CSV table of C-alpha atoms in Angstrom, one decimal:
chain,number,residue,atom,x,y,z
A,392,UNK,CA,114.5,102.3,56.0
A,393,UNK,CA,116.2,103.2,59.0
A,394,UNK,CA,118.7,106.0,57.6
A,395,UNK,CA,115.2,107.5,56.9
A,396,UNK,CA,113.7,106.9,60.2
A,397,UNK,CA,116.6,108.4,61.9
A,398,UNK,CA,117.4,111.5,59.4
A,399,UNK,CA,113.3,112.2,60.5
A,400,UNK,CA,113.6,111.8,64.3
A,401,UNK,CA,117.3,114.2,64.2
A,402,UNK,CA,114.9,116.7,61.9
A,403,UNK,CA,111.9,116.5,64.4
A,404,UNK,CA,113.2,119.3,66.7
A,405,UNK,CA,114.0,121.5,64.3
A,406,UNK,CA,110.2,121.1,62.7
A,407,UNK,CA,108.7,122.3,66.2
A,408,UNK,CA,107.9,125.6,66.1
A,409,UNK,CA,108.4,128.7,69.0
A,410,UNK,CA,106.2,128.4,71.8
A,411,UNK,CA,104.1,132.0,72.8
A,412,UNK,CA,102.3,132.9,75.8
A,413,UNK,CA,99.4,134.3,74.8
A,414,UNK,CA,97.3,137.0,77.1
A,415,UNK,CA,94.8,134.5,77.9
A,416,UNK,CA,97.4,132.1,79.5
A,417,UNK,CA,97.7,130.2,76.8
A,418,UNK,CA,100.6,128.5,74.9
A,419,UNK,CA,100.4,127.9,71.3
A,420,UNK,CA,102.5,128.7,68.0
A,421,UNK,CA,101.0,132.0,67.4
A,422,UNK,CA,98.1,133.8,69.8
A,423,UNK,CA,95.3,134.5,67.3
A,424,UNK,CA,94.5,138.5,67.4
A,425,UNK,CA,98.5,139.1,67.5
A,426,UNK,CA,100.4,139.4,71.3
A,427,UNK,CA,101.9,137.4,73.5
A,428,UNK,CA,104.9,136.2,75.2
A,429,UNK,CA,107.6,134.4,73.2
A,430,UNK,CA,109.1,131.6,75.5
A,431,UNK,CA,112.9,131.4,74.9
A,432,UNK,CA,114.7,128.2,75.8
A,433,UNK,CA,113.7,126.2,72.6
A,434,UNK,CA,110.7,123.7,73.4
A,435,UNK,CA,111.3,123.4,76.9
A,436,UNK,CA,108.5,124.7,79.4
A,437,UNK,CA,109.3,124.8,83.0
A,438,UNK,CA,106.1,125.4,85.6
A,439,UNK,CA,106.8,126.0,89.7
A,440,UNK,CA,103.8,124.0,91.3
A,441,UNK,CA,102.1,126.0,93.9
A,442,UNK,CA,103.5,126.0,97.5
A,443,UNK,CA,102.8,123.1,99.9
A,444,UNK,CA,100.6,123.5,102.4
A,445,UNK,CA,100.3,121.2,105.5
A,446,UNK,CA,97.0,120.7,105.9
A,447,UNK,CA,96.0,120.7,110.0
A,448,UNK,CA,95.5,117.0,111.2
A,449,UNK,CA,91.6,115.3,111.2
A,450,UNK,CA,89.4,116.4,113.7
A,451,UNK,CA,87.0,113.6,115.4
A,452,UNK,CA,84.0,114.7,117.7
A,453,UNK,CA,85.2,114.2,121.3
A,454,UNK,CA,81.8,114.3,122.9
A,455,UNK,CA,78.1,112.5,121.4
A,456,UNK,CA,76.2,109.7,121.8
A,457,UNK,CA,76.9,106.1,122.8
A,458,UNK,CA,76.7,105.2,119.1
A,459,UNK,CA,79.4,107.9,117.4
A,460,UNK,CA,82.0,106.4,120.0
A,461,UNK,CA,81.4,102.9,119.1
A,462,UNK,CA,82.1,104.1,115.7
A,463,UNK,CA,85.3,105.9,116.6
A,464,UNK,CA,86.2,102.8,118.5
A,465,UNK,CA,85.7,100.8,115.4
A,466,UNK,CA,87.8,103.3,113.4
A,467,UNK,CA,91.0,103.6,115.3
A,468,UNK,CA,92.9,100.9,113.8
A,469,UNK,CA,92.6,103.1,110.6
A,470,UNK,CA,93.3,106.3,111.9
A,471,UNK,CA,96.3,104.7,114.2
A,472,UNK,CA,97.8,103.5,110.7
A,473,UNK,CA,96.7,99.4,111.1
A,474,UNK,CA,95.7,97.9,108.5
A,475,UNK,CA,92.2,96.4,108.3
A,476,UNK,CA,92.8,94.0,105.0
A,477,UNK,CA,91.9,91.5,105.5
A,478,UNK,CA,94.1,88.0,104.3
A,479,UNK,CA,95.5,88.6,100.7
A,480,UNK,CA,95.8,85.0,99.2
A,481,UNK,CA,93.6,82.2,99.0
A,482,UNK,CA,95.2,80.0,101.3
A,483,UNK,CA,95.0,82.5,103.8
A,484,UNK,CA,91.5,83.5,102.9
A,485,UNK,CA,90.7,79.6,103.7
A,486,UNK,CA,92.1,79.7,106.8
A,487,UNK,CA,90.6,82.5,108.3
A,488,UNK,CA,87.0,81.7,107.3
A,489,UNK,CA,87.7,78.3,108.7
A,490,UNK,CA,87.6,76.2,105.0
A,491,UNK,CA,89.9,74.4,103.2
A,492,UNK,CA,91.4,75.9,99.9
A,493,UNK,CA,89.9,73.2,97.5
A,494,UNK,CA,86.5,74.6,99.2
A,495,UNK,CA,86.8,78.0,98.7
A,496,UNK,CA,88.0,77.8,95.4
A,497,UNK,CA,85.2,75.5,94.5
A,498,UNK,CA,82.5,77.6,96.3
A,499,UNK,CA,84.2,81.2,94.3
A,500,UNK,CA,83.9,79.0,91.4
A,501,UNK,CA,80.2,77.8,91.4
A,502,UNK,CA,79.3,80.7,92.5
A,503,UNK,CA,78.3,79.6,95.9
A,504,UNK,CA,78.5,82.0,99.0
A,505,UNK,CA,79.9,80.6,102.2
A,506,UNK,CA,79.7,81.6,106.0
A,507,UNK,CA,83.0,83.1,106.6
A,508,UNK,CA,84.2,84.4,103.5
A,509,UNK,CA,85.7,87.3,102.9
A,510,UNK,CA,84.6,90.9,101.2
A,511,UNK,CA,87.2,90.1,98.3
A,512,UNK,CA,85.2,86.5,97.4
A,513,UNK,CA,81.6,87.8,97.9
A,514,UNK,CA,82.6,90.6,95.5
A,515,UNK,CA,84.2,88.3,93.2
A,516,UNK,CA,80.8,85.9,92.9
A,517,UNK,CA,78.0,88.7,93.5
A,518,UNK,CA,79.7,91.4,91.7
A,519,UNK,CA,79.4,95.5,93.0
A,520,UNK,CA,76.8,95.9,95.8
A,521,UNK,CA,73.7,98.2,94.7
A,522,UNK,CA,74.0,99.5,98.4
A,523,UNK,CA,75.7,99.5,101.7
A,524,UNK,CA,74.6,100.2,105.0
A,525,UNK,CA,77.2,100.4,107.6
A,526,UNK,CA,76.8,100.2,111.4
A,527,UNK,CA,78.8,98.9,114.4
A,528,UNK,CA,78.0,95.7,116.3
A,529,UNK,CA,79.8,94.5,119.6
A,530,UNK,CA,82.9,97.1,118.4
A,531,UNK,CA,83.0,95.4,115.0
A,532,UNK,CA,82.4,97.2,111.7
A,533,UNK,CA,79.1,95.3,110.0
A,534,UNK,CA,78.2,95.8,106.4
A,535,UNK,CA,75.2,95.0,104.7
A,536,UNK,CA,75.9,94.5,101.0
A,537,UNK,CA,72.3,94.7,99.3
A,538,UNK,CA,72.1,93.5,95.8
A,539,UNK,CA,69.0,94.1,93.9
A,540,UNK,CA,67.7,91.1,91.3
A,541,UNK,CA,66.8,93.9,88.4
A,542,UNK,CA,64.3,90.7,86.4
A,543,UNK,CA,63.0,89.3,89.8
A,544,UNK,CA,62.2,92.5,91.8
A,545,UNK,CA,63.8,90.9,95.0
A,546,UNK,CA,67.4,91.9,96.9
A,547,UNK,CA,70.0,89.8,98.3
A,548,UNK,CA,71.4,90.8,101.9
A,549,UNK,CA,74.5,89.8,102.3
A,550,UNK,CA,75.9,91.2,106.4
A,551,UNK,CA,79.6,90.8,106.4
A,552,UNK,CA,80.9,91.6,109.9
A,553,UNK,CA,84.3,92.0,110.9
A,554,UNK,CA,85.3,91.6,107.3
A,555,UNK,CA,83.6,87.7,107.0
A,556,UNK,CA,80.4,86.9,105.9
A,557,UNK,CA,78.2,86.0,108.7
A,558,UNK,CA,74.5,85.9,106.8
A,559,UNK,CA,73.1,86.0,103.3
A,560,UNK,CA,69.2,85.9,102.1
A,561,UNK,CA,66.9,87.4,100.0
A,562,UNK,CA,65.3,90.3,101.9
A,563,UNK,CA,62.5,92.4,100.8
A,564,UNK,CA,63.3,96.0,100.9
């Protein structure tokens, strides 16, 4: 069984057939209608990517109201290269939201939403938002995560600010 297999892979390049570029840019065995380019160099295609371009650096708006310069304030941690994540692992997550592990693992468990977690467990236990709306409060970043109850006909409002959850309800919309 395996004399076979290897006689069949040492035969395989010799089974492959000449490439051709054909007039409509193209390759294939033959171009249909006659014509074409035959490739030498076996099976081997080589292709030069286009040149790189450096693209000029992001323009903000210097000027505008009160509210676009909270939001650039609120944005330059990401354009300075911080990072905004929040903690990565549960412990961690615990600790900043001001609960013990056992808690928040109980709580992404049941299901059960809890002042102070993070955007990682809400979207573990509620699943995708339907919506977001984004604004800026006292120079944090505030989401509000709306999640619409398809059976009931009610939505959930869950504002996360700062990364932590600091209210949930159901809201009419």
């Amino acid at each position: 069984m395996r004399i076979i297999a290897l006689s069949l892979l040492l035969a395989l390049p010799l089974a492959a057939g000449a490439q051709v570029k054909c007039p409509d840019g193209s390759y294939r065995q033959s171009c249909p209608g006659g014509g074409g380019q035959a490739i030498s160099g076996g099976n081997v295609s080589t292709y030069d990517g286009p040149a790189q371009q450096s693209l000029p650096p992001l323009q903000f708006n210097s000027g505008g109201s009160q509210e676009s310069r909270r939001y650039r304030s609120a944005g330059e941690a990401t354009r300075s290269g911080q990072a905004l994540e929040g903690p990565r692992s549960v412990r961690e997550r615990a600790d900043s939201a001001g609960l013990t592990r056992n808690q928040l693992v109980r709580a992404r468990n049941r299901g059960n939403l809890l002042v102070g977690m993070s955007r990682k467990d809400v979207d573990h236990i509620m699943g995708p938002p339907d919506d977001v709306n984004t604004y800026v409060n006292s120079g944090r970043r505030c989401d509000n995560l709306w999640y619409r109850d398809r059976e009931r006909g009610w939505h959930t409002r869950i504002t996360m600010c700062g990364g932590k959850l600091t209210s949930y309800g159901a809201d009419s919309r």
